[in-house]
CSV table of C-alpha atoms in Angstrom, one decimal:
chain,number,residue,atom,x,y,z
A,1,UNK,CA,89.2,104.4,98.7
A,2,UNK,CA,91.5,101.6,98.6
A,3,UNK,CA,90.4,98.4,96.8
A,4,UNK,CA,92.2,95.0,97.4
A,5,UNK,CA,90.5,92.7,94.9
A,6,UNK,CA,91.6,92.5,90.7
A,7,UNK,CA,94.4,94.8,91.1
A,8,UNK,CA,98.3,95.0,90.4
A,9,UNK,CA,100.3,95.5,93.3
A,10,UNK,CA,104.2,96.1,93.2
A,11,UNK,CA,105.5,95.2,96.9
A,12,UNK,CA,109.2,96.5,97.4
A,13,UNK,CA,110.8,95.4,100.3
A,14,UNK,CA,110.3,91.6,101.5
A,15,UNK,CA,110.8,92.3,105.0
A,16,UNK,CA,108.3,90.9,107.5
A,17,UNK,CA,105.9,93.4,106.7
A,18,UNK,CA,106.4,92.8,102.8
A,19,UNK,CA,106.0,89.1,102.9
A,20,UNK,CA,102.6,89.2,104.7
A,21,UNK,CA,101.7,91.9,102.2
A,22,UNK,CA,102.4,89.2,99.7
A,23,UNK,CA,100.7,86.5,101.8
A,24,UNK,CA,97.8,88.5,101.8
A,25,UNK,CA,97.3,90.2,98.3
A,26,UNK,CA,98.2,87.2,96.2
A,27,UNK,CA,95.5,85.5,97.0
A,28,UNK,CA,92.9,87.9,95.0
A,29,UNK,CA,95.6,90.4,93.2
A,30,UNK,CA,98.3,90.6,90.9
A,31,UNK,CA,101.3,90.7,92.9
A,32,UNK,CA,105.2,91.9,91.4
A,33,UNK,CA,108.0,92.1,94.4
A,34,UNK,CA,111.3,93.7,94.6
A,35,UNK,CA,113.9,94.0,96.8
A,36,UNK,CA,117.4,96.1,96.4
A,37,UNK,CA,118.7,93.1,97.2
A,38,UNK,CA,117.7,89.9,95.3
A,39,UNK,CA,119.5,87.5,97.9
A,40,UNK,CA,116.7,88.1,100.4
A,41,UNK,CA,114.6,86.6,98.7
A,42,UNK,CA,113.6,83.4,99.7
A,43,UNK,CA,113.3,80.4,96.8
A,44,UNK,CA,109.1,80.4,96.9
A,45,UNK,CA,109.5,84.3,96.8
A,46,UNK,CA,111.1,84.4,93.6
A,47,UNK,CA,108.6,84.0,91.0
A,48,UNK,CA,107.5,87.1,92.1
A,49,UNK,CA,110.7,89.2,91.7
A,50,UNK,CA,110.7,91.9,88.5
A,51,UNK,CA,113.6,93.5,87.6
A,52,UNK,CA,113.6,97.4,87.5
A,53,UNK,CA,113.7,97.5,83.9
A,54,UNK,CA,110.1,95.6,83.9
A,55,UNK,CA,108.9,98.0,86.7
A,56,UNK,CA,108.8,100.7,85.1
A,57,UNK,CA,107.0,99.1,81.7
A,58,UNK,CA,104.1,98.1,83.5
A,59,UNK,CA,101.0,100.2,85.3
A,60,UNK,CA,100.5,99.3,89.1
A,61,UNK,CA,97.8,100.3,91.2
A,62,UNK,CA,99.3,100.8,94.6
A,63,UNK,CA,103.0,100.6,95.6
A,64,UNK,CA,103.2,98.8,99.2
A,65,UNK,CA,106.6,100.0,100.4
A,66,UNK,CA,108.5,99.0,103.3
A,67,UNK,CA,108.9,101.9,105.9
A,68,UNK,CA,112.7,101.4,106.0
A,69,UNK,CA,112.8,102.6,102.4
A,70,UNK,CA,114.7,105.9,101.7
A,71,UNK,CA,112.3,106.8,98.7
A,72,UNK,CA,115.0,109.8,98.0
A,73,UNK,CA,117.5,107.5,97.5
A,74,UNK,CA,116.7,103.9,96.6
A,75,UNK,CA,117.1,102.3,93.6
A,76,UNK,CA,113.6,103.0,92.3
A,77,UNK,CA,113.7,106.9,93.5
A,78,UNK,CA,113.1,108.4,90.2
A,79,UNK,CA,110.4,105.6,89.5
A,80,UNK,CA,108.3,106.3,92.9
A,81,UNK,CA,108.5,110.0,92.6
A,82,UNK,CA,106.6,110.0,89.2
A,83,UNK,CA,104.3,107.9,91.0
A,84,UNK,CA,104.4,108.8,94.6
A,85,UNK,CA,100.5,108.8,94.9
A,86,UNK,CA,100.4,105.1,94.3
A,87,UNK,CA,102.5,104.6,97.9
A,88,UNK,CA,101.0,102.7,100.7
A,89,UNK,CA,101.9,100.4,103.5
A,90,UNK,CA,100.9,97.2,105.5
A,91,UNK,CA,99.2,99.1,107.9
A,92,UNK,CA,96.6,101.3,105.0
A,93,UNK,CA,95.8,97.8,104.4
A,94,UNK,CA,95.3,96.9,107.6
A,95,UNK,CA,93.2,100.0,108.2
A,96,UNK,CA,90.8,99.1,105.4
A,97,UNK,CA,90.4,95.4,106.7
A,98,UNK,CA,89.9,96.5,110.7
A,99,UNK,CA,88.8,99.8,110.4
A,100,UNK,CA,85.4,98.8,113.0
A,101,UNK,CA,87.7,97.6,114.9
A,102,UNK,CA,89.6,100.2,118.2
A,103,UNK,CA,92.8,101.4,116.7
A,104,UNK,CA,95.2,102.5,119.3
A,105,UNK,CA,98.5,104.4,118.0
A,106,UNK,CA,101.3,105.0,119.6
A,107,UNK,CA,104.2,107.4,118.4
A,108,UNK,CA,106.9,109.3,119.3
A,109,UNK,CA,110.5,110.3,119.4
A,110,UNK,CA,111.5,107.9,122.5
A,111,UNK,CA,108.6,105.6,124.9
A,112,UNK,CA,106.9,104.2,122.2
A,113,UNK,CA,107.6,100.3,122.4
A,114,UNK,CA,107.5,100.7,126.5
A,115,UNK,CA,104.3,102.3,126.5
A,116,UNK,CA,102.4,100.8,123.4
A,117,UNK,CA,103.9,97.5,125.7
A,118,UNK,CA,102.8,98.7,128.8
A,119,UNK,CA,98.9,99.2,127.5
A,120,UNK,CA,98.8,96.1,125.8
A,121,UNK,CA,100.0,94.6,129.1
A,122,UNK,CA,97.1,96.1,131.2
A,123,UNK,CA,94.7,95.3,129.1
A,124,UNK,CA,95.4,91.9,128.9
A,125,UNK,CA,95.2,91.6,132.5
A,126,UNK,CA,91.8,93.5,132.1
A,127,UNK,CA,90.8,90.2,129.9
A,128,UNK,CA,90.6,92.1,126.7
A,129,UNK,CA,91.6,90.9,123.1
A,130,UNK,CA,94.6,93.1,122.1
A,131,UNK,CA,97.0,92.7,119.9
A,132,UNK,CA,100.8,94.2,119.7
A,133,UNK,CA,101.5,95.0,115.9
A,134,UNK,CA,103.4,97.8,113.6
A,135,UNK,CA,107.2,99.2,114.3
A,136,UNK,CA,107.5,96.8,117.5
A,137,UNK,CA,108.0,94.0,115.5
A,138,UNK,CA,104.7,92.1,115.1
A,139,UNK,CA,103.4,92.4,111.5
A,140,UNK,CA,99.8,94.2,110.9
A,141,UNK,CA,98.4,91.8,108.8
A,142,UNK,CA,99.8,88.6,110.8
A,143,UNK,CA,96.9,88.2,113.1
A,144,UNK,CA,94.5,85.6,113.3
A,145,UNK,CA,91.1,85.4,114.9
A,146,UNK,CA,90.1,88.6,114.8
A,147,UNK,CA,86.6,89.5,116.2
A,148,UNK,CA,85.0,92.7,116.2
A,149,UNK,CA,85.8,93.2,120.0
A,150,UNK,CA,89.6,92.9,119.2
A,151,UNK,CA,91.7,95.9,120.1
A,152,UNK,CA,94.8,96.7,118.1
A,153,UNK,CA,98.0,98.7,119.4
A,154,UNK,CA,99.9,100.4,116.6
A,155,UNK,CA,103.6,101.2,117.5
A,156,UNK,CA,104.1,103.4,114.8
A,157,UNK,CA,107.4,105.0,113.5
A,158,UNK,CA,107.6,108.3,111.6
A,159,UNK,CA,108.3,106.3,108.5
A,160,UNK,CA,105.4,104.7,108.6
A,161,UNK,CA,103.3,107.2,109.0
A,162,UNK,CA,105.2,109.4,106.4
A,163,UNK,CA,104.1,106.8,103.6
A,164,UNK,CA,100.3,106.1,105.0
A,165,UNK,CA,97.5,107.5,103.1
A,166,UNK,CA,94.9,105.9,104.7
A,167,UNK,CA,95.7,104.6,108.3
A,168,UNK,CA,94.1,105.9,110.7
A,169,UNK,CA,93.6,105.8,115.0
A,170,UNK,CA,90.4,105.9,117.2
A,171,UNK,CA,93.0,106.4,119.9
A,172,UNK,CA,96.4,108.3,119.2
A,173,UNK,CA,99.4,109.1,121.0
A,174,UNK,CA,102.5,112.0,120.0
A,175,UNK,CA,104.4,110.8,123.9
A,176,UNK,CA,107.4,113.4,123.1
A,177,UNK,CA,109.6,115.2,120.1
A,178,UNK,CA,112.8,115.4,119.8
A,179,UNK,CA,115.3,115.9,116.5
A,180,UNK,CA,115.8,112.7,115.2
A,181,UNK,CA,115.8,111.0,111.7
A,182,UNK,CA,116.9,114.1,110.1
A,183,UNK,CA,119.4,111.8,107.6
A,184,UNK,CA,115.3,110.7,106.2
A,185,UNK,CA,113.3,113.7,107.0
A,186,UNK,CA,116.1,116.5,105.9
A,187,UNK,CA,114.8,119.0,108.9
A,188,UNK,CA,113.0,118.8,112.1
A,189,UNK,CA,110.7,120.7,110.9
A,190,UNK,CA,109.3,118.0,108.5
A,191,UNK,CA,109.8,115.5,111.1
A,192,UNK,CA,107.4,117.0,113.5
A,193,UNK,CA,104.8,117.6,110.5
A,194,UNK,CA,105.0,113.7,110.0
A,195,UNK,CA,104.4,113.1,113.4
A,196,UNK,CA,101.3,115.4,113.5
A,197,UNK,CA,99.8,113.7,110.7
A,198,UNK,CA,99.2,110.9,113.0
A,199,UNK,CA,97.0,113.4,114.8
A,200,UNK,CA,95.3,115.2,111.4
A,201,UNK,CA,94.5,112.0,109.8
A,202,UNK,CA,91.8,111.0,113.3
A,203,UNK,CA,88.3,111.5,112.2
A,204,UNK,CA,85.8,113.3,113.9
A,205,UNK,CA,85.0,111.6,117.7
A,206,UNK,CA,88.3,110.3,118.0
A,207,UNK,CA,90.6,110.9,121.2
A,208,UNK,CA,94.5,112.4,121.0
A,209,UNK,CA,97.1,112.3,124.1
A,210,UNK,CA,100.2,114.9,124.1
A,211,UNK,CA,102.2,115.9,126.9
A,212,UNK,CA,101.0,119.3,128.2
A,213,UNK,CA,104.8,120.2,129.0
A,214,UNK,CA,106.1,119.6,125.5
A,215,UNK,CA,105.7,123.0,124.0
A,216,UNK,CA,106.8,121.9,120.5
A,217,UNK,CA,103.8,119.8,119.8
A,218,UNK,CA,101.4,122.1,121.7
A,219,UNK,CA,102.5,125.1,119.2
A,220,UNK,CA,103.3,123.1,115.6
A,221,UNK,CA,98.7,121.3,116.2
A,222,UNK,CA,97.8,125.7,116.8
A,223,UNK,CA,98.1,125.3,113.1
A,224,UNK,CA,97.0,122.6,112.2
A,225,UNK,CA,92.7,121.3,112.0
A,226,UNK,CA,92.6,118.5,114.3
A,227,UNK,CA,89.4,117.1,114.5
A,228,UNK,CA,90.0,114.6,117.3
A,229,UNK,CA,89.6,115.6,120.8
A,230,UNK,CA,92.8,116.2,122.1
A,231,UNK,CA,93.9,115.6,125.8
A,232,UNK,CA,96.8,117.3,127.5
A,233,UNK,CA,98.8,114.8,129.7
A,234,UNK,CA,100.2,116.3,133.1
A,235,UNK,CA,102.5,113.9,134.8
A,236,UNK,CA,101.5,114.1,138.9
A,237,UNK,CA,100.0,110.8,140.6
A,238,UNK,CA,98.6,110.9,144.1
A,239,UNK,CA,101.2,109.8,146.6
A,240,UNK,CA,98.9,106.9,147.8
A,241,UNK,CA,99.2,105.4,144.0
A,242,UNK,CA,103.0,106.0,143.6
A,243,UNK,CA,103.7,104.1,146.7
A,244,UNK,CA,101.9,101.2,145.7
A,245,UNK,CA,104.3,101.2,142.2
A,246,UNK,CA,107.4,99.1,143.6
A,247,UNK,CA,109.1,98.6,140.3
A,248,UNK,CA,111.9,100.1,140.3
A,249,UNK,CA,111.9,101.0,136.6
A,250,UNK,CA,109.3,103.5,137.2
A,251,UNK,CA,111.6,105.7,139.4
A,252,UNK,CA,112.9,107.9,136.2
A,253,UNK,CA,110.8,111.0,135.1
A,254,UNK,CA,110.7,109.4,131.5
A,255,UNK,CA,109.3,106.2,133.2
A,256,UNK,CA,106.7,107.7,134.6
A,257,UNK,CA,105.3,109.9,132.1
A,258,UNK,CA,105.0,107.2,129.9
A,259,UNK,CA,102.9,105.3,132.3
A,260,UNK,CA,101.1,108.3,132.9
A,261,UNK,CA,100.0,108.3,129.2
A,262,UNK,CA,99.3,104.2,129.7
A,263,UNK,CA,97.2,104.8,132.2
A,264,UNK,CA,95.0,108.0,130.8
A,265,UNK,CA,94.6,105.7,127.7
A,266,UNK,CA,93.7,102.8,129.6
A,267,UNK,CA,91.4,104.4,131.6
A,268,UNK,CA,89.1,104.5,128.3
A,269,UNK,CA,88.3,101.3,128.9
A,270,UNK,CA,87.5,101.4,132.9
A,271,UNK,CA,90.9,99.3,134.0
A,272,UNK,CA,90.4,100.0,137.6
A,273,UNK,CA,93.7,101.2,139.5
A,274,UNK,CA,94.0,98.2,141.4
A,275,UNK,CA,95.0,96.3,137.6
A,276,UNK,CA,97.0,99.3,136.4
A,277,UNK,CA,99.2,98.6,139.8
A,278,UNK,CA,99.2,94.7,139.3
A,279,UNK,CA,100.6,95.2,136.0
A,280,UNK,CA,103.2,97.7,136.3
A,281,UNK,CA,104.6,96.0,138.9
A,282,UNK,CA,105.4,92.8,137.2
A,283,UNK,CA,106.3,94.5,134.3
A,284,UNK,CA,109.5,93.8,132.6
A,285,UNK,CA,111.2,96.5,130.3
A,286,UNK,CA,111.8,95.9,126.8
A,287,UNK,CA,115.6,95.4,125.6
């Protein structure tokens, strides 16, 4: 169980996601920062900033660490691996303070800002609160106004979910797999296994989309106790509804399937077609 009052927190990284950390756990925690590289710091940060040799003197509770941090090889490796079950990230946090609230997460090797885009944009035009966060750029503990109706897309990168103990999605997403951060994870292999610990970590009554063609996935989960209910994604739409799509970056198979996977998660929430096409239409693609 994660507790986020009276404790002593060592954040390393002061990226976006570490400064909101800090934001956010100062105000009832002992916070230390540090950063490979003192010059990011900003001047109101440093007060926080311990050296290395301090680190390792004192006892933390948790160790919030940016994704992009190669735990193998940073400065603190030998430090974190003697205290590797101390890790966590922005978005256990997160999960502990909107854990009632729908979690929707999104991963894979290629798709995943498009689509995690593409559902937020459909549900918006379905006049639901949602909200954008993780790997596409928009910090997990940065929103405001939060009500229990609020639904939360998670794009979330195989680094975050490799450090995560405690995150967690009502609604999860593997789009595709394909060999890539080996320099991080060493081997496919342990690549894929981070990826499916999106899918492990859903409780019981949860809901899981994978693409029924990619036989990787469908294999590696024979082995592994999902408890979620998972959903095979075919990618076929009734002529009628394709030629009512007249944007023309939904014309590639890769386009397609991952609207295919918007629309099957979508359809949770009884978007009616007529909405789905109204978005997708005036959809831009991301950069």
């Amino acid at each position: 169980m994660l507790i986020l009052r009276n404790r002593n927190f060592l954040i390393y990284g002061l990226g976006l996601s570490g400064r909101y950390c800090l934001n956010f756990l100062n105000k009832s925690n002992k916070v230390d920062i540090y950063d490979d590289f003192k010059k990011n710091l900003s001047t109101g940060n440093k007060k926080f900033f311990i050296s290395k040799k301090k680190i390792t003197k004192k006892n933390y509770d948790y160790i919030v660490i940016s994704p992009g941090i190669n735990i193998r090889t940073c400065s603190l490796k030998d430090y974190l691996k003697k205290n590797r079950k101390k890790i966590i990230t922005d978005l256990d946090i997160f999960y502990y303070l909107n854990q009632n609230n729908i979690i929707i997460a999104i991963t894979g090797t290629n798709g995943k800002s498009t689509t995690s885009k593409l559902i937020n944009d459909i549900l918006i035009k379905n006049k639901q609160d949602v909200r954008l966060i993780g790997n596409i750029g928009n910090s997990a503990l940065g929103e405001k106004n939060i009500s229990q109706k609020t639904i939360f897309i998670v794009e979330i990168s195989s680094y975050q979910i490799e450090y995560s103990k405690y995150f967690k999605g009502n609604i999860s997403a593997i789009l595709n797999i394909a060999p890539d951060h080996l320099e991080r994870h060493l081997t496919f292999k342990k690549y894929l296994k981070v990826k499916i610990k999106l899918l492990e970590n859903q409780p019981i009554n949860s809901k899981s989309f994978i693409n029924k063609q990619d036989k990787i996935i469908i294999n590696f989960i024979k082995k592994k106790k999902i408890k979620s209910k998972i959903k095979k994604i075919t990618v076929n739409f009734k002529k009628n509804f394709l030629k009512q799509i007249k944007n023309p970056y939904f014309r590639s198979v890769d386009s397609l399937t991952n609207l295919k996977f918007a629309i099957e998660i979508t359809k949770l929430f009884n978007v009616k077609n007529k909405t789905i096409i109204k978005t997708v239409n005036s959809f831009s693609n991301l950069s």
